[in-house]
Amino acid sequence: MTEFEWWTFDDVATMAAQVAEDVGFIIERAVDANGKAELCISGGTTPAPILAALAANGDIDWSKVSITPTDERLVRADDPLSNHRSIASVLAAKGAVVNPLFDQSHDWTALEAGRSADARLAQLSWPIDLTWLGMGEDGHTASIFPSVMNAALDVPRGRRAVGVEPEPLPANAPVARVTLTKPALLDAHTLIVVITGEAKKAALERAIADGPSSTLPIGRVLADAEVPVDIYWAAE
Ligand code: 6PG
């Protein structure tokens, strides 16, 4: 059974400082041990203050750090909805390699983008050092939405990414997606989930309580984790 540890904070700023410190430690430890650190980081808005705090960490040798989004929206590279763009605008500027999940210089179908991402992900050294997940109030994580759970949970052996077309399309970014699959999201030495607000807390608590029979993607993913999961939550 998966072990969970909750780290709770009164406000986002305090949580951001703590997550940045802990992620910084994971990066430094990996660089010391292996000469490099490989991370997958969620998209959405929650990571922004944490990435800013992380970028201010003067002890990290960013040239040894490679970051891949856990999921991507089917948009061009310069679109404000691009998860790669959000991460790269902060950390590529520091010298980190931020890998797009697929070539965002032209339009793809979800199926094509998923295949391209799957091939690109094969270049990472699995298991990676850290997977950092976010979550929506509907219990989706990465771009594994309730309507496309089967496509990303029950995948052929070795499949690391798939293209998905959630139904309905998510209101905040109404486009098809590419997402890491459950096995890929879990193939990391350290797993963290970073969320804010009462609604997400209640959804995550329910997902954890329901375990493998959860109807929420986050519950189904975390139920199969083989390492303890650290959950960072701020009240907002
Ligand atoms: C995405 C995500 C997604 C995100 C949640 C939470 O690209 O949409 O990676 O899984 O983590 O939707 O988003 P917020 O942090 O914006 O609430």
mmCIF file of C-alpha atoms and ligand atoms in Angstrom:
data_model
loop_
_atom_site.group_PDB
_atom_site.id
_atom_site.type_symbol
_atom_site.label_atom_id
_atom_site.label_comp_id
_atom_site.label_asym_id
_atom_site.label_seq_id
_atom_site.Cartn_x
_atom_site.Cartn_y
_atom_site.Cartn_z
ATOM 1 C CA MET A 1 0.000 0.000 0.000
ATOM 2 C CA THR A 2 1.284 3.454 -0.918
ATOM 3 C CA GLU A 3 2.591 5.586 1.963
ATOM 4 C CA PHE A 4 1.578 9.239 1.977
ATOM 5 C CA GLU A 5 2.992 12.122 3.960
ATOM 6 C CA TRP A 6 1.137 15.448 4.010
ATOM 7 C CA TRP A 7 3.010 18.728 4.430
ATOM 8 C CA THR A 8 0.472 21.488 5.042
ATOM 9 C CA PHE A 9 0.957 25.252 4.880
ATOM 10 C CA ASP A 10 -1.193 28.287 5.662
ATOM 11 C CA ASP A 11 -0.177 30.110 2.504
ATOM 12 C CA VAL A 12 1.247 29.499 -0.942
ATOM 13 C CA ALA A 13 4.411 31.555 -0.380
ATOM 14 C CA THR A 14 5.499 29.419 2.573
ATOM 15 C CA MET A 15 4.708 26.236 0.684
ATOM 16 C CA ALA A 16 6.581 27.445 -2.400
ATOM 17 C CA ALA A 17 9.706 28.125 -0.337
ATOM 18 C CA GLN A 18 9.577 24.655 1.204
ATOM 19 C CA VAL A 19 8.937 22.790 -2.061
ATOM 20 C CA ALA A 20 11.728 24.765 -3.750
ATOM 21 C CA GLU A 21 14.112 23.844 -0.935
ATOM 22 C CA ASP A 22 13.188 20.153 -1.076
ATOM 23 C CA VAL A 23 13.346 19.967 -4.890
ATOM 24 C CA GLY A 24 16.669 21.825 -4.802
ATOM 25 C CA PHE A 25 17.987 19.190 -2.402
ATOM 26 C CA ILE A 26 16.787 16.355 -4.687
ATOM 27 C CA ILE A 27 18.533 18.002 -7.666
ATOM 28 C CA GLU A 28 21.817 18.535 -5.815
ATOM 29 C CA ARG A 29 21.806 14.992 -4.467
ATOM 30 C CA ALA A 30 21.206 13.542 -7.965
ATOM 31 C CA VAL A 31 23.915 15.730 -9.527
ATOM 32 C CA ASP A 32 26.392 14.682 -6.819
ATOM 33 C CA ALA A 33 25.568 10.998 -7.299
ATOM 34 C CA ASN A 34 25.107 10.764 -11.089
ATOM 35 C CA GLY A 35 26.432 13.982 -12.592
ATOM 36 C CA LYS A 36 22.906 14.969 -13.681
ATOM 37 C CA ALA A 37 19.319 15.348 -12.469
ATOM 38 C CA GLU A 38 16.202 14.466 -14.475
ATOM 39 C CA LEU A 39 12.793 15.779 -13.450
ATOM 40 C CA CYS A 40 9.238 15.773 -14.763
ATOM 41 C CA ILE A 41 7.230 18.792 -13.640
ATOM 42 C CA SER A 42 3.479 19.361 -13.901
ATOM 43 C CA GLY A 43 1.947 22.160 -15.901
ATOM 44 C CA GLY A 44 -0.791 24.491 -14.786
ATOM 45 C CA THR A 45 -0.447 27.532 -12.562
ATOM 46 C CA THR A 46 0.549 26.049 -9.189
ATOM 47 C CA PRO A 47 4.250 25.498 -10.040
ATOM 48 C CA ALA A 48 4.923 29.172 -10.940
ATOM 49 C CA PRO A 49 5.901 30.558 -7.496
ATOM 50 C CA ILE A 50 7.854 27.385 -6.736
ATOM 51 C CA LEU A 51 9.819 27.569 -9.985
ATOM 52 C CA ALA A 52 10.611 31.210 -9.224
ATOM 53 C CA ALA A 53 11.929 30.254 -5.768
ATOM 54 C CA LEU A 54 13.889 27.351 -7.250
ATOM 55 C CA ALA A 55 15.479 29.621 -9.864
ATOM 56 C CA ALA A 56 16.843 31.748 -7.030
ATOM 57 C CA ASN A 57 18.785 28.779 -5.595
ATOM 58 C CA GLY A 58 22.414 29.712 -6.288
ATOM 59 C CA ASP A 59 23.786 26.270 -5.341
ATOM 60 C CA ILE A 60 22.297 24.369 -8.295
ATOM 61 C CA ASP A 61 24.402 23.656 -11.384
ATOM 62 C CA TRP A 62 21.537 24.088 -13.855
ATOM 63 C CA SER A 63 23.613 22.882 -16.794
ATOM 64 C CA LYS A 64 23.261 19.377 -15.309
ATOM 65 C CA VAL A 65 19.489 19.538 -14.910
ATOM 66 C CA SER A 66 16.992 18.255 -17.470
ATOM 67 C CA ILE A 67 13.275 18.931 -17.079
ATOM 68 C CA THR A 68 10.326 17.540 -19.025
ATOM 69 C CA PRO A 69 6.674 18.535 -18.517
ATOM 70 C CA THR A 70 4.429 15.731 -17.214
ATOM 71 C CA ASP A 71 1.971 16.715 -19.936
ATOM 72 C CA GLU A 72 1.542 19.221 -22.715
ATOM 73 C CA ARG A 73 -1.305 20.996 -24.408
ATOM 74 C CA LEU A 74 -1.476 20.665 -28.220
ATOM 75 C CA VAL A 75 -0.384 24.224 -28.871
ATOM 76 C CA ARG A 76 2.571 25.923 -30.537
ATOM 77 C CA ALA A 77 5.749 26.610 -28.553
ATOM 78 C CA ASP A 78 5.023 30.311 -28.018
ATOM 79 C CA ASP A 79 1.413 29.845 -26.893
ATOM 80 C CA PRO A 80 0.826 31.035 -23.295
ATOM 81 C CA LEU A 81 -0.973 27.708 -22.687
ATOM 82 C CA SER A 82 2.209 25.701 -23.320
ATOM 83 C CA ASN A 83 3.504 23.955 -20.218
ATOM 84 C CA HIS A 84 6.977 23.786 -21.756
ATOM 85 C CA ARG A 85 6.926 27.544 -22.241
ATOM 86 C CA SER A 86 5.946 28.157 -18.581
ATOM 87 C CA ILE A 87 8.758 26.001 -17.241
ATOM 88 C CA ALA A 88 11.394 27.037 -19.783
ATOM 89 C CA SER A 89 10.737 30.755 -19.320
ATOM 90 C CA VAL A 90 12.033 30.393 -15.763
ATOM 91 C CA LEU A 91 14.493 27.493 -15.731
ATOM 92 C CA ALA A 92 15.923 27.386 -19.270
ATOM 93 C CA ALA A 93 16.926 30.957 -18.542
ATOM 94 C CA LYS A 94 19.046 29.555 -15.672
ATOM 95 C CA GLY A 95 20.718 27.024 -17.986
ATOM 96 C CA ALA A 96 18.538 23.942 -17.441
ATOM 97 C CA VAL A 97 17.592 21.819 -20.453
ATOM 98 C CA VAL A 98 13.797 21.910 -20.695
ATOM 99 C CA ASN A 99 12.613 19.244 -23.126
ATOM 100 C CA PRO A 100 9.425 19.828 -25.109
ATOM 101 C CA LEU A 101 7.327 16.642 -25.120
ATOM 102 C CA PHE A 102 6.917 16.989 -28.895
ATOM 103 C CA ASP A 103 8.033 19.398 -31.617
ATOM 104 C CA GLN A 104 5.744 22.380 -31.053
ATOM 105 C CA SER A 105 6.729 24.135 -34.278
ATOM 106 C CA HIS A 106 3.817 22.634 -36.191
ATOM 107 C CA ASP A 107 0.355 21.147 -35.578
ATOM 108 C CA TRP A 108 -0.105 17.490 -34.684
ATOM 109 C CA THR A 109 -3.034 15.225 -34.026
ATOM 110 C CA ALA A 110 -3.174 13.955 -30.448
ATOM 111 C CA LEU A 111 -2.209 10.495 -31.687
ATOM 112 C CA GLU A 112 0.875 11.766 -33.547
ATOM 113 C CA ALA A 113 1.981 14.011 -30.682
ATOM 114 C CA GLY A 114 1.609 11.117 -28.232
ATOM 115 C CA ARG A 115 3.821 8.876 -30.376
ATOM 116 C CA SER A 116 6.420 11.596 -30.770
ATOM 117 C CA ALA A 117 6.477 12.222 -27.002
ATOM 118 C CA ASP A 118 6.798 8.504 -26.335
ATOM 119 C CA ALA A 119 9.907 8.330 -28.539
ATOM 120 C CA ARG A 120 11.439 11.436 -26.936
ATOM 121 C CA LEU A 121 10.877 10.142 -23.423
ATOM 122 C CA ALA A 122 12.943 7.057 -24.239
ATOM 123 C CA GLN A 123 16.002 9.369 -24.139
ATOM 124 C CA LEU A 124 15.684 9.919 -20.361
ATOM 125 C CA SER A 125 17.449 7.684 -17.846
ATOM 126 C CA TRP A 126 14.592 5.856 -16.159
ATOM 127 C CA PRO A 127 13.791 5.850 -13.313
ATOM 128 C CA ILE A 128 14.142 9.631 -13.242
ATOM 129 C CA ASP A 129 14.980 11.536 -10.064
ATOM 130 C CA LEU A 130 11.682 13.309 -9.447
ATOM 131 C CA THR A 131 8.124 13.406 -10.713
ATOM 132 C CA TRP A 132 6.205 16.435 -9.486
ATOM 133 C CA LEU A 133 2.471 16.086 -10.014
ATOM 134 C CA GLY A 134 -0.300 18.653 -9.880
ATOM 135 C CA MET A 135 -4.009 17.932 -9.716
ATOM 136 C CA GLY A 136 -7.293 19.498 -10.779
ATOM 137 C CA GLU A 137 -10.445 19.650 -8.656
ATOM 138 C CA ASP A 138 -11.893 16.862 -10.843
ATOM 139 C CA GLY A 139 -9.015 14.606 -9.737
ATOM 140 C CA HIS A 140 -7.074 14.734 -13.027
ATOM 141 C CA THR A 141 -3.314 14.616 -12.842
ATOM 142 C CA ALA A 142 -0.895 15.436 -15.664
ATOM 143 C CA SER A 143 -3.445 15.263 -18.527
ATOM 144 C CA ILE A 144 -5.057 12.055 -17.308
ATOM 145 C CA PHE A 145 -8.611 13.366 -17.111
ATOM 146 C CA PRO A 146 -11.509 11.202 -15.904
ATOM 147 C CA SER A 147 -12.829 10.833 -19.478
ATOM 148 C CA VAL A 148 -9.512 9.474 -20.819
ATOM 149 C CA MET A 149 -8.362 7.423 -17.833
ATOM 150 C CA ASN A 150 -8.185 4.116 -19.650
ATOM 151 C CA ALA A 151 -5.975 5.465 -22.423
ATOM 152 C CA ALA A 152 -3.309 6.560 -19.945
ATOM 153 C CA LEU A 153 -3.670 3.989 -17.175
ATOM 154 C CA ASP A 154 -3.967 0.691 -19.022
ATOM 155 C CA VAL A 155 -1.186 1.032 -21.548
ATOM 156 C CA PRO A 156 1.004 -1.488 -23.318
ATOM 157 C CA ARG A 157 4.216 -2.297 -21.487
ATOM 158 C CA GLY A 158 6.847 0.397 -21.984
ATOM 159 C CA ARG A 159 4.445 3.045 -23.310
ATOM 160 C CA ARG A 160 5.411 6.344 -21.666
ATOM 161 C CA ALA A 161 3.186 8.910 -23.381
ATOM 162 C CA VAL A 162 -0.152 9.039 -25.143
ATOM 163 C CA GLY A 163 -2.209 11.694 -26.891
ATOM 164 C CA VAL A 164 -5.635 12.304 -25.358
ATOM 165 C CA GLU A 165 -8.747 14.309 -26.199
ATOM 166 C CA PRO A 166 -10.574 14.900 -22.907
ATOM 167 C CA GLU A 167 -14.338 15.176 -23.156
ATOM 168 C CA PRO A 168 -15.311 17.880 -22.372
ATOM 169 C CA LEU A 169 -12.078 19.754 -23.098
ATOM 170 C CA PRO A 170 -10.743 21.389 -19.891
ATOM 171 C CA ALA A 171 -12.228 24.888 -19.475
ATOM 172 C CA ASN A 172 -8.935 26.597 -18.563
ATOM 173 C CA ALA A 173 -7.097 25.225 -21.619
ATOM 174 C CA PRO A 174 -9.620 23.738 -24.063
ATOM 175 C CA VAL A 175 -7.246 21.756 -26.265
ATOM 176 C CA ALA A 176 -6.196 18.122 -26.738
ATOM 177 C CA ARG A 177 -3.193 16.966 -24.728
ATOM 178 C CA VAL A 178 -0.237 14.661 -24.504
ATOM 179 C CA THR A 179 0.329 13.071 -21.140
ATOM 180 C CA LEU A 180 2.813 10.774 -19.523
ATOM 181 C CA THR A 181 1.149 7.451 -18.786
ATOM 182 C CA LYS A 182 0.703 6.064 -15.296
ATOM 183 C CA PRO A 183 3.783 3.788 -15.502
ATOM 184 C CA ALA A 184 5.946 6.684 -16.689
ATOM 185 C CA LEU A 185 4.670 9.074 -14.018
ATOM 186 C CA LEU A 186 5.480 6.494 -11.356
ATOM 187 C CA ASP A 187 8.939 5.618 -12.716
ATOM 188 C CA ALA A 188 10.793 8.047 -10.448
ATOM 189 C CA HIS A 189 12.901 7.815 -7.289
ATOM 190 C CA THR A 190 10.831 10.577 -5.665
ATOM 191 C CA LEU A 191 7.168 11.446 -6.171
ATOM 192 C CA ILE A 192 5.561 14.648 -4.974
ATOM 193 C CA VAL A 193 2.096 16.140 -5.395
ATOM 194 C CA VAL A 194 1.676 19.903 -5.001
ATOM 195 C CA ILE A 195 -1.835 21.343 -4.618
ATOM 196 C CA THR A 196 -3.703 24.257 -3.074
ATOM 197 C CA GLY A 197 -7.203 24.896 -1.760
ATOM 198 C CA GLU A 198 -9.857 22.982 0.153
ATOM 199 C CA ALA A 199 -11.560 21.457 -2.899
ATOM 200 C CA LYS A 200 -8.372 19.770 -4.143
ATOM 201 C CA LYS A 201 -7.532 18.599 -0.615
ATOM 202 C CA ALA A 202 -10.949 16.965 -0.251
ATOM 203 C CA ALA A 203 -10.682 15.322 -3.696
ATOM 204 C CA LEU A 204 -7.194 13.980 -2.974
ATOM 205 C CA GLU A 205 -8.179 12.658 0.457
ATOM 206 C CA ARG A 206 -11.112 10.833 -1.137
ATOM 207 C CA ALA A 207 -8.916 9.460 -3.942
ATOM 208 C CA ILE A 208 -6.371 8.144 -1.443
ATOM 209 C CA ALA A 209 -9.064 6.583 0.744
ATOM 210 C CA ASP A 210 -10.571 4.785 -2.278
ATOM 211 C CA GLY A 211 -7.136 3.533 -3.403
ATOM 212 C CA PRO A 212 -7.058 1.306 -6.502
ATOM 213 C CA SER A 213 -10.852 1.486 -6.836
ATOM 214 C CA SER A 214 -10.827 5.287 -7.002
ATOM 215 C CA THR A 215 -12.808 6.826 -9.842
ATOM 216 C CA LEU A 216 -10.360 9.741 -9.882
ATOM 217 C CA PRO A 217 -7.216 9.581 -12.046
ATOM 218 C CA ILE A 218 -4.953 10.806 -9.222
ATOM 219 C CA GLY A 219 -6.203 7.993 -6.982
ATOM 220 C CA ARG A 220 -5.612 5.340 -9.623
ATOM 221 C CA VAL A 221 -2.117 6.630 -10.352
ATOM 222 C CA LEU A 222 -0.956 6.998 -6.752
ATOM 223 C CA ALA A 223 -2.391 3.646 -5.681
ATOM 224 C CA ASP A 224 0.369 1.961 -7.696
ATOM 225 C CA ALA A 225 3.258 4.098 -6.447
ATOM 226 C CA GLU A 226 6.201 2.057 -5.236
ATOM 227 C CA VAL A 227 7.855 4.908 -3.335
ATOM 228 C CA PRO A 228 6.337 7.026 -0.546
ATOM 229 C CA VAL A 229 4.485 10.072 -1.872
ATOM 230 C CA ASP A 230 4.983 13.530 -0.354
ATOM 231 C CA ILE A 231 1.962 15.802 -0.680
ATOM 232 C CA TYR A 232 2.427 19.554 -0.295
ATOM 233 C CA TRP A 233 -0.790 21.453 0.312
ATOM 234 C CA ALA A 234 -1.399 25.146 0.966
ATOM 235 C CA ALA A 235 -4.740 26.535 2.101
ATOM 236 C CA GLU A 236 -4.289 29.428 -0.419
HETATM 237 C C1 6PG B 1 -2.012 20.786 -17.144
HETATM 238 C C2 6PG B 1 -1.506 20.041 -15.968
HETATM 239 C C3 6PG B 1 -2.483 19.662 -14.926
HETATM 240 C C4 6PG B 1 -2.363 20.611 -13.749
HETATM 241 C C5 6PG B 1 -3.679 20.703 -13.032
HETATM 242 C C6 6PG B 1 -3.657 21.738 -11.943
HETATM 243 O O1 6PG B 1 -1.275 20.989 -18.077
HETATM 244 O O2 6PG B 1 -3.186 21.202 -17.137
HETATM 245 O O3 6PG B 1 -0.260 19.563 -15.892
HETATM 246 O O4 6PG B 1 -2.439 18.350 -14.488
HETATM 247 O O5 6PG B 1 -1.354 20.192 -12.875
HETATM 248 O O6 6PG B 1 -4.680 21.043 -13.972
HETATM 249 O O7 6PG B 1 -3.549 22.992 -12.543
HETATM 250 P P1 6PG B 1 -3.394 24.294 -11.670
HETATM 251 O O8 6PG B 1 -2.099 24.198 -10.971
HETATM 252 O O9 6PG B 1 -3.422 25.412 -12.666
HETATM 253 O O10 6PG B 1 -4.574 24.316 -10.738
#
